[in-house]
PDB file of C-alpha atoms in Angstrom:
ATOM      1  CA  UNK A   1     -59.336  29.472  26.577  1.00 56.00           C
ATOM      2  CA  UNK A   2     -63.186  30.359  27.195  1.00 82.00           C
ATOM      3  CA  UNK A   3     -65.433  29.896  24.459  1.00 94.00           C
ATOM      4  CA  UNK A   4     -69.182  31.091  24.226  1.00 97.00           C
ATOM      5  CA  UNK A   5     -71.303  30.643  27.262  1.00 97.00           C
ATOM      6  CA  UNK A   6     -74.574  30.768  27.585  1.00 98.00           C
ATOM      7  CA  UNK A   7     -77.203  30.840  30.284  1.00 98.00           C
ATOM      8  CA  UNK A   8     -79.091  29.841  31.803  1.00 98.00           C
ATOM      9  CA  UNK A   9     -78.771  26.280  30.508  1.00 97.00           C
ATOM     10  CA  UNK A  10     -82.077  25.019  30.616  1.00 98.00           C
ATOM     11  CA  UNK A  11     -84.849  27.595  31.304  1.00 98.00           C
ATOM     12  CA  UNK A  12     -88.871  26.534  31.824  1.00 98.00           C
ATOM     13  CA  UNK A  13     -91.735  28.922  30.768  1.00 98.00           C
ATOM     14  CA  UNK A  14     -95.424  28.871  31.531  1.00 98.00           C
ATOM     15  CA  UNK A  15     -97.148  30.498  28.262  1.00 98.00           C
ATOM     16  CA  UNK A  16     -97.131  34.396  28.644  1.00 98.00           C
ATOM     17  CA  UNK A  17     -94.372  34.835  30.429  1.00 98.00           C
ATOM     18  CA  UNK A  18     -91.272  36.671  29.167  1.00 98.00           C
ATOM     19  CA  UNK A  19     -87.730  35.300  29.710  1.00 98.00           C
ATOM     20  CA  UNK A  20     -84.508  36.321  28.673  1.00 98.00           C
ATOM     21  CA  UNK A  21     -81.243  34.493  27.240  1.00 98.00           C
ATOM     22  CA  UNK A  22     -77.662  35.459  28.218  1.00 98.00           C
ATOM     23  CA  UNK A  23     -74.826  34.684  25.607  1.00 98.00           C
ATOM     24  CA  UNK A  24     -71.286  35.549  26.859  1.00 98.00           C
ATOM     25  CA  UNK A  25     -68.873  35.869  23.923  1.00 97.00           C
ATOM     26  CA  UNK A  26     -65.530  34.874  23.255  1.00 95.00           C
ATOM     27  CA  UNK A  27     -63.717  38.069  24.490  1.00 94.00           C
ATOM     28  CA  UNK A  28     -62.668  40.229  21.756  1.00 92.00           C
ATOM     29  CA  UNK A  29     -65.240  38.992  19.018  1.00 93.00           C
ATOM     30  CA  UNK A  30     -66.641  41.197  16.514  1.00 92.00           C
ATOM     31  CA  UNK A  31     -69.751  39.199  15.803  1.00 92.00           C
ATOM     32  CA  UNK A  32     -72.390  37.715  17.266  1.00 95.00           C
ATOM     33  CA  UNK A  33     -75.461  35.235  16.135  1.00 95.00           C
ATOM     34  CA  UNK A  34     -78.387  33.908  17.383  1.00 97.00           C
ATOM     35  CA  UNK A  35     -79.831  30.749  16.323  1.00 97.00           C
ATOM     36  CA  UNK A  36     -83.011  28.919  17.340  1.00 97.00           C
ATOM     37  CA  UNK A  37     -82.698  25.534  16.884  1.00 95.00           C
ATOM     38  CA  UNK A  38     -86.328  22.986  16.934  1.00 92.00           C
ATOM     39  CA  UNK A  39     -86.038  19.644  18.221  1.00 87.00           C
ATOM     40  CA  UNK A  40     -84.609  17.244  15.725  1.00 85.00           C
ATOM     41  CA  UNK A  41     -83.794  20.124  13.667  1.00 89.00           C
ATOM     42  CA  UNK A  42     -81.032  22.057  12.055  1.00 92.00           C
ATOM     43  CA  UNK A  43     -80.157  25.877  13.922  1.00 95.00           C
ATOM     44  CA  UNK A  44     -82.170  28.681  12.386  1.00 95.00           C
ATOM     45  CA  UNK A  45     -80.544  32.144  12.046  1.00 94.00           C
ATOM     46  CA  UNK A  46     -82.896  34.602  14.525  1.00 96.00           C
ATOM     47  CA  UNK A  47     -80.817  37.908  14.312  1.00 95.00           C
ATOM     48  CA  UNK A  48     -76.646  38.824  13.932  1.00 93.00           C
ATOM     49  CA  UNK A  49     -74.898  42.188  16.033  1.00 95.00           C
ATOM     50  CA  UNK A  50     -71.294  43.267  14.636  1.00 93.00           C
ATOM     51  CA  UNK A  51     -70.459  45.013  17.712  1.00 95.00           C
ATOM     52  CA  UNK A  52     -73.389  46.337  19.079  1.00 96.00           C
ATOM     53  CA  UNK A  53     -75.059  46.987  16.003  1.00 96.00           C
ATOM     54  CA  UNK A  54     -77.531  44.528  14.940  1.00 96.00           C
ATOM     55  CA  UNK A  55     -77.109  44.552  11.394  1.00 92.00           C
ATOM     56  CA  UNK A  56     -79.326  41.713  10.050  1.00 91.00           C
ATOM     57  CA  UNK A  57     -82.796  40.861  12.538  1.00 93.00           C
ATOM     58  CA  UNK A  58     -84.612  39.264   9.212  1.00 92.00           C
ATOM     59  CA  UNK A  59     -84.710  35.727  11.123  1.00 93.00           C
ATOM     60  CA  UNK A  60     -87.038  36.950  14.117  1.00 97.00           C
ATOM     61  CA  UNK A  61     -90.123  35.214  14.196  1.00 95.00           C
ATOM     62  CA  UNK A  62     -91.949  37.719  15.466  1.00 95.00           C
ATOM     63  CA  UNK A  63     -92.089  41.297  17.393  1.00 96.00           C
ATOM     64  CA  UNK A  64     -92.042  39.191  20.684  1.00 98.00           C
ATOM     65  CA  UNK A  65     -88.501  38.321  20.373  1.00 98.00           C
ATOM     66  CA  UNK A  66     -85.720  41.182  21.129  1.00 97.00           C
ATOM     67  CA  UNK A  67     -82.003  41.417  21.118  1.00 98.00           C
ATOM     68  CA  UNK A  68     -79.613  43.689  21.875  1.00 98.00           C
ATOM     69  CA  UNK A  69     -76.138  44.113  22.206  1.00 98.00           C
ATOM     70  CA  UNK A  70     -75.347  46.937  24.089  1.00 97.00           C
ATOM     71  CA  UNK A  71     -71.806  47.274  24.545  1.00 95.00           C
ATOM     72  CA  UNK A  72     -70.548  45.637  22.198  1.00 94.00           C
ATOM     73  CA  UNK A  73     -69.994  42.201  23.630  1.00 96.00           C
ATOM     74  CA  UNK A  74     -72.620  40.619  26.063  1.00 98.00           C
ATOM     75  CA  UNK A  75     -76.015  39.739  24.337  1.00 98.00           C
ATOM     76  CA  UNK A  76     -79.352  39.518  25.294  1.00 98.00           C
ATOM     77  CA  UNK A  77     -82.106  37.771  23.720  1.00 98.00           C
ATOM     78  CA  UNK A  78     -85.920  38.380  24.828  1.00 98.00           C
ATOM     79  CA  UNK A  79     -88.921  36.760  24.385  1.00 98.00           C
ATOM     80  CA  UNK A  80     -91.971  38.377  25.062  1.00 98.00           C
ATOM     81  CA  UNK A  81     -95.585  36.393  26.157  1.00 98.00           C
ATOM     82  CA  UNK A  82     -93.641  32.985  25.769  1.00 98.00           C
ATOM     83  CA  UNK A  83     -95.897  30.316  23.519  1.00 97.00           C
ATOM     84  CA  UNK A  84     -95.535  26.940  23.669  1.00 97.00           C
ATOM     85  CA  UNK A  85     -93.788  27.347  20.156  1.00 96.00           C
ATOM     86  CA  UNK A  86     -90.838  28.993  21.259  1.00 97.00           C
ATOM     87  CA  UNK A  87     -89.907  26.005  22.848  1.00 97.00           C
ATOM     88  CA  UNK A  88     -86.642  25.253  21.757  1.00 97.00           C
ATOM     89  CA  UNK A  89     -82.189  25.083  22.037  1.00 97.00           C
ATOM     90  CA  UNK A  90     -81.564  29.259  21.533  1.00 98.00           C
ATOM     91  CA  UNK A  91     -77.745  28.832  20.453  1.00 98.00           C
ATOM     92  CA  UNK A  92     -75.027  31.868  20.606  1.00 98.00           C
ATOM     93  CA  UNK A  93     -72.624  31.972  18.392  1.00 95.00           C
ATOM     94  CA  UNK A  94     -69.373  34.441  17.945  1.00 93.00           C
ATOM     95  CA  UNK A  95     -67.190  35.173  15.168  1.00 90.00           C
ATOM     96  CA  UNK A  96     -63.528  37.441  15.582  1.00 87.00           C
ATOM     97  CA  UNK A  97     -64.216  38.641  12.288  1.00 78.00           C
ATOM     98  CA  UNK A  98     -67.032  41.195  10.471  1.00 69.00           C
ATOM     99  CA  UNK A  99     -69.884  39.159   9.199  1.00 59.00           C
ATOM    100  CA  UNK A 100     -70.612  35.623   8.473  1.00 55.00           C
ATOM    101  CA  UNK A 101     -69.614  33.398   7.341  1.00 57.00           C
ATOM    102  CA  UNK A 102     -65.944  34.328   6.189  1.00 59.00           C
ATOM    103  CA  UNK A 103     -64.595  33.500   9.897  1.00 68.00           C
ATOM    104  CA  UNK A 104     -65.315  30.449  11.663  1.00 82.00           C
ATOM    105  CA  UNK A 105     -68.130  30.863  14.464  1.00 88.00           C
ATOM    106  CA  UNK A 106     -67.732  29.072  17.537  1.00 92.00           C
ATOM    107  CA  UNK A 107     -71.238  28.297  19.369  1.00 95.00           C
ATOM    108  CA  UNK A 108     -71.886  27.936  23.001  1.00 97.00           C
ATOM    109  CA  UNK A 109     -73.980  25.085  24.656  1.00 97.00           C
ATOM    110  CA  UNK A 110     -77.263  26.235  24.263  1.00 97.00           C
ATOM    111  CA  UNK A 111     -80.181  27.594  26.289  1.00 98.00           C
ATOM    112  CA  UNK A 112     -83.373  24.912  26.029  1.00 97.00           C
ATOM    113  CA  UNK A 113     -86.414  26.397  26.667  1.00 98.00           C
ATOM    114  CA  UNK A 114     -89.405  24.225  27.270  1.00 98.00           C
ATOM    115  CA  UNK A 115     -92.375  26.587  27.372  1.00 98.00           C
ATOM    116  CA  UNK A 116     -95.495  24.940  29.438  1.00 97.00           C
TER     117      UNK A 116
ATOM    118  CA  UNK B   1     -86.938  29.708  -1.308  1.00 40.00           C
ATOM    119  CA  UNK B   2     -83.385  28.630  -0.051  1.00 43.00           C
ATOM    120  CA  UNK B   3     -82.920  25.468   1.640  1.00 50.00           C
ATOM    121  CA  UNK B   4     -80.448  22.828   2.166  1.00 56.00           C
ATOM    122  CA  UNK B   5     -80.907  19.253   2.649  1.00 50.00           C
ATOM    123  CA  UNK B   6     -79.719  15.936   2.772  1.00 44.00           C
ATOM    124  CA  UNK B   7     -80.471  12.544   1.646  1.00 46.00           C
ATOM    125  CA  UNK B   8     -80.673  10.664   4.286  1.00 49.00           C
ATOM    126  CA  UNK B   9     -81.484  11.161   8.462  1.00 85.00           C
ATOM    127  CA  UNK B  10     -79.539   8.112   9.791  1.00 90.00           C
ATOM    128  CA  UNK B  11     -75.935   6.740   9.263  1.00 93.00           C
ATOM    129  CA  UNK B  12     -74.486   3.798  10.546  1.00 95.00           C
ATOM    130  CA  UNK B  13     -71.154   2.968   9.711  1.00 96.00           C
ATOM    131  CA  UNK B  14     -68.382   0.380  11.654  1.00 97.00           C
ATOM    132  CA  UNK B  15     -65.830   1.227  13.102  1.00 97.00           C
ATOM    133  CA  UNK B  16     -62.540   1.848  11.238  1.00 97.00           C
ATOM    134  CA  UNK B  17     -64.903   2.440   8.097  1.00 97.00           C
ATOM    135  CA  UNK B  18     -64.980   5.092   5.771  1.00 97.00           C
ATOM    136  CA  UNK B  19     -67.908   7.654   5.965  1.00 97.00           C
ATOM    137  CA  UNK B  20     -70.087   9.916   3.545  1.00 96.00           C
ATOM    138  CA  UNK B  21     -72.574  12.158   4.439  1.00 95.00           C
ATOM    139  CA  UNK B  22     -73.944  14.228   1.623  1.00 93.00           C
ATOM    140  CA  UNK B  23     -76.422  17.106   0.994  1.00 92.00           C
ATOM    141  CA  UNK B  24     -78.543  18.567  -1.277  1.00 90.00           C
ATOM    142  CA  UNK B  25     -78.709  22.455  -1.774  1.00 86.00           C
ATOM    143  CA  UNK B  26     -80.973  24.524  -4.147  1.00 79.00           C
ATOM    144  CA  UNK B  27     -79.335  27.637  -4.516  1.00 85.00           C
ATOM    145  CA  UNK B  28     -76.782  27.604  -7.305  1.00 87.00           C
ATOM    146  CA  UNK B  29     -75.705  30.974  -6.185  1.00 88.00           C
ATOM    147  CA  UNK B  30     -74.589  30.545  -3.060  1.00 88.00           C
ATOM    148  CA  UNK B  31     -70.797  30.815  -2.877  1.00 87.00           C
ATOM    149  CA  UNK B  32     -69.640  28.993   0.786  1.00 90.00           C
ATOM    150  CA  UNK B  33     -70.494  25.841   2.376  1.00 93.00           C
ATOM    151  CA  UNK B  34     -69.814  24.667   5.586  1.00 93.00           C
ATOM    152  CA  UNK B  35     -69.880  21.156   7.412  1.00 95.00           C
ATOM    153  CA  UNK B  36     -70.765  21.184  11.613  1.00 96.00           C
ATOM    154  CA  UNK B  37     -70.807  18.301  13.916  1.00 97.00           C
ATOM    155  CA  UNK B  38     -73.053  18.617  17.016  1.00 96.00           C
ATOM    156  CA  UNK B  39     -72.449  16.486  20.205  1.00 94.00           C
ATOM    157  CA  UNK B  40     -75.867  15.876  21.916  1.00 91.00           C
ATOM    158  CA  UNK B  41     -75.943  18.504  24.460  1.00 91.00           C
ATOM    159  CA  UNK B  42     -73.481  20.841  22.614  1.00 94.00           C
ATOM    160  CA  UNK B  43     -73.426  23.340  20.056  1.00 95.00           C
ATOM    161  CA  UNK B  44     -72.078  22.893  16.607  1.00 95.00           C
ATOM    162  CA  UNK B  45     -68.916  22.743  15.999  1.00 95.00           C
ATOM    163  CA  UNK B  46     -67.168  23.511  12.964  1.00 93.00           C
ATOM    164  CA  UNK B  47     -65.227  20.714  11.072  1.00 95.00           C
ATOM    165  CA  UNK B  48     -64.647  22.440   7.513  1.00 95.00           C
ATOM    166  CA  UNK B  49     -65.185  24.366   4.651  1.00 93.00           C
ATOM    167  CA  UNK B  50     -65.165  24.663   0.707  1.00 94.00           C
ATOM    168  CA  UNK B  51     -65.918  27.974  -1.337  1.00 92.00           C
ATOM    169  CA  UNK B  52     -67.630  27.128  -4.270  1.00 91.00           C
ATOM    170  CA  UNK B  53     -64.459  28.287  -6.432  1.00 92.00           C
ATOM    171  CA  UNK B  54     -63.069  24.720  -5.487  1.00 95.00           C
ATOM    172  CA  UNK B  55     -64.194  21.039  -5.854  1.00 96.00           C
ATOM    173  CA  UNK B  56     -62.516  19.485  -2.972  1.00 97.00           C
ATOM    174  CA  UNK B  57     -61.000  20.360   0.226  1.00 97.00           C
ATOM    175  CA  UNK B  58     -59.113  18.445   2.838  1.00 97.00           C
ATOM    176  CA  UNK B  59     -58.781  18.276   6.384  1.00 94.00           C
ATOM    177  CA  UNK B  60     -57.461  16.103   9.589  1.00 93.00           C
ATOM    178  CA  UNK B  61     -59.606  12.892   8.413  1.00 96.00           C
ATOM    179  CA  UNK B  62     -62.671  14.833   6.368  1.00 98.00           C
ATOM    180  CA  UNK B  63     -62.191  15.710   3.142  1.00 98.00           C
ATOM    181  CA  UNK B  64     -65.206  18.014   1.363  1.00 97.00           C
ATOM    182  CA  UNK B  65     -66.446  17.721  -1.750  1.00 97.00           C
ATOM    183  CA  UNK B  66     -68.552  20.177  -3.734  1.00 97.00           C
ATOM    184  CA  UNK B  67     -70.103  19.291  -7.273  1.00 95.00           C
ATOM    185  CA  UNK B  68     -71.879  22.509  -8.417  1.00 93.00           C
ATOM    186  CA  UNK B  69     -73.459  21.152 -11.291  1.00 93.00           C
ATOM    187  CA  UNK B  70     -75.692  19.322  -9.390  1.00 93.00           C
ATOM    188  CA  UNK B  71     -75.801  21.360  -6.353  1.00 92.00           C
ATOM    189  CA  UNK B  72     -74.536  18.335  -4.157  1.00 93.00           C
ATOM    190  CA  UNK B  73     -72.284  18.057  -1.378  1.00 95.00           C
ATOM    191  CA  UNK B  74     -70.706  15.729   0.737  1.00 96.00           C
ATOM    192  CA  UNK B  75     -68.082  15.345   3.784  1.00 97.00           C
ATOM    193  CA  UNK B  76     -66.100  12.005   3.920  1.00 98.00           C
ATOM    194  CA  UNK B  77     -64.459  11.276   7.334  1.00 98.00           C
ATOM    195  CA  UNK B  78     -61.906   8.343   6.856  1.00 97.00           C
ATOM    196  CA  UNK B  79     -61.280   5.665   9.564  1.00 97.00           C
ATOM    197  CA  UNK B  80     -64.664   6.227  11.357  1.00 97.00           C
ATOM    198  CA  UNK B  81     -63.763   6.529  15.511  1.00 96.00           C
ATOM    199  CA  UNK B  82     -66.708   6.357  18.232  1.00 95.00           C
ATOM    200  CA  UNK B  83     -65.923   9.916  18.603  1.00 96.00           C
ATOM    201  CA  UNK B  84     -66.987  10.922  15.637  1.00 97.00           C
ATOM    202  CA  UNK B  85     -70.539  10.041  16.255  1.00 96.00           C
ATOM    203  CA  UNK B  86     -72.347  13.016  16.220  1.00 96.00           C
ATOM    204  CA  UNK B  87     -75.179  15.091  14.333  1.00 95.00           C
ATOM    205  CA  UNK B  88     -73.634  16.534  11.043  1.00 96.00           C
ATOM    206  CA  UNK B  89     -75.171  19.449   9.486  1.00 95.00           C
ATOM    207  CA  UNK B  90     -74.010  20.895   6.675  1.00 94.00           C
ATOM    208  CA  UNK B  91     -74.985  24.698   5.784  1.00 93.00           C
ATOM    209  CA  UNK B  92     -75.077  27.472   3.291  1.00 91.00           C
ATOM    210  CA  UNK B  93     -74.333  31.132   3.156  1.00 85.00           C
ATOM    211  CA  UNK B  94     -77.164  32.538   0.730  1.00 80.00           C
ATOM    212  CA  UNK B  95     -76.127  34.965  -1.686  1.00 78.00           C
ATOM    213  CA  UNK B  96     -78.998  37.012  -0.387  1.00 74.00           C
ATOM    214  CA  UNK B  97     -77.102  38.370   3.146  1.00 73.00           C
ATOM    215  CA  UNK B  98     -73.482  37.905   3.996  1.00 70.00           C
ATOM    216  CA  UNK B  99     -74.653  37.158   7.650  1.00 74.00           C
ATOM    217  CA  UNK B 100     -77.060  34.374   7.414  1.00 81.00           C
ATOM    218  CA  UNK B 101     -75.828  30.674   7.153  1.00 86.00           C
ATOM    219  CA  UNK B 102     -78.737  28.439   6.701  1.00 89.00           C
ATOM    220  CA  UNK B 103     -78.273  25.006   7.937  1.00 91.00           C
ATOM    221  CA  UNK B 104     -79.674  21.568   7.083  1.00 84.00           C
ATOM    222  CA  UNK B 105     -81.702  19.119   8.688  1.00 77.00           C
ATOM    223  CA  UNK B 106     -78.483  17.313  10.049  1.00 90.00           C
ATOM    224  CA  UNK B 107     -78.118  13.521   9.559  1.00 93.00           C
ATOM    225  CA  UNK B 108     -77.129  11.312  12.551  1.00 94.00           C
ATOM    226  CA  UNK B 109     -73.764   9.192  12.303  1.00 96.00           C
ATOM    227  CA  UNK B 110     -74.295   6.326  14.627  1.00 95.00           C
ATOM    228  CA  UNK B 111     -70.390   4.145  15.042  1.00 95.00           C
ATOM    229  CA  UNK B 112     -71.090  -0.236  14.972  1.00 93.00           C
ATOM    230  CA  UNK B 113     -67.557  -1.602  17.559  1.00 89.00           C
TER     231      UNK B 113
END
């Protein structure tokens, strides 16, 4: 079956623009993650959404970055006057059940964004 | 502050060879652990799991190991395949949220023919 998709794949900044991140969930999953994910580096939790509430935002880096969920399935995540630091893999990641980590997510490919 | 890490970056094993990856945590709260392997150009995948209620846990080829007195763990994948080359990351949920799994620096299994 389909699993997470993201998009777009590879995305390329210059410095103060904004961009925004699409992450398609498995169909029917309760949970959502983000995860931003350095070069050479282990994923960093950003922000989780159980349905279209976002329950836990405590891994934003900063007011520039903004996600929502509004229907419950589709995600969005924003960045806001792009710096060369955000460059980075943004991973999605879904879960069928309510909060991490008791069911198994399943992450999509990955959005790299190289920020010039 | 929480954090999870592991001994060493690089792995190479041969082929047909036995495997151990281990990792370091520092919270001797935290309750669930959780090994990932991430393809280069793909997202992690999940291989297995171990709540801190057991020592060992075994899967298709991995087997998990968690020794909570010294806040170590390690993943042992037996007869080592190409396939199996891979970024491995292993990860924590703190005790502090129920969402948040906070992964590792990864180490790097590299497979010798």
């Amino acid at each position: 079956g389909a699993g997470v998709s993201q998009s777009p794949r590879y995305k390329v900044a210059k410095r103060g623009q904004d961009v925004a991140l699409r992450c398609d969930p498995i169909s029917g999953h309760v949970s959502l993650f983000w995860y931003q994910q350095a070069l050479g580096q282990g994923p960093e939790f950003l922000t989780y959404f159980q349905n279209e509430a976002q329950l836990d935002k405590s891994g934003l880096p900063s007011d520039r970055f903004f996600a929502e969920r509004p229907e419950g399935s589709v995600s969005t995540l924003k960045i806001q006057r792009t710096q060369q630091e955000d460059s980075a893999v943004y991973l999605c990641a879904s879960s069928l059940g309510q909060g991490a980590p008791s069911y198994e997510q399943y992450f999509g490919p990955g959005t790299r964004l190289t920020v010039t | 502050g929480e954090s999870v890490g592991l001994h060493l970056p690089t792995l190479s094993v041969q082929e047909g060879d036995n495997s151990i990856i281990n990792c370091a945590y520092s919270n001797s709260a935290s309750d669930y652990f959780i090994w990932y392997k991430q393809e280069s150009g793909k997202g992690p995948q999940f291989i297995i799991d171990i709540r801190s209620n057991m020592d060992k846990r075994q899967g298709q080829r991995v087997t998990v190991l968690l020794n909570k007195t010294v806040k170590h763990l390690s993943l042992q994948i037996a007869a080592t395949q190409p396939g199996d080359s891979a970024v491995y990351f292993c990860a924590e949920n703190p005790p502090s949220s129920a969402s948040k799994i906070i992964f590792g620096s990864g180490t790097r299994l590299s497979i010798r023919p």
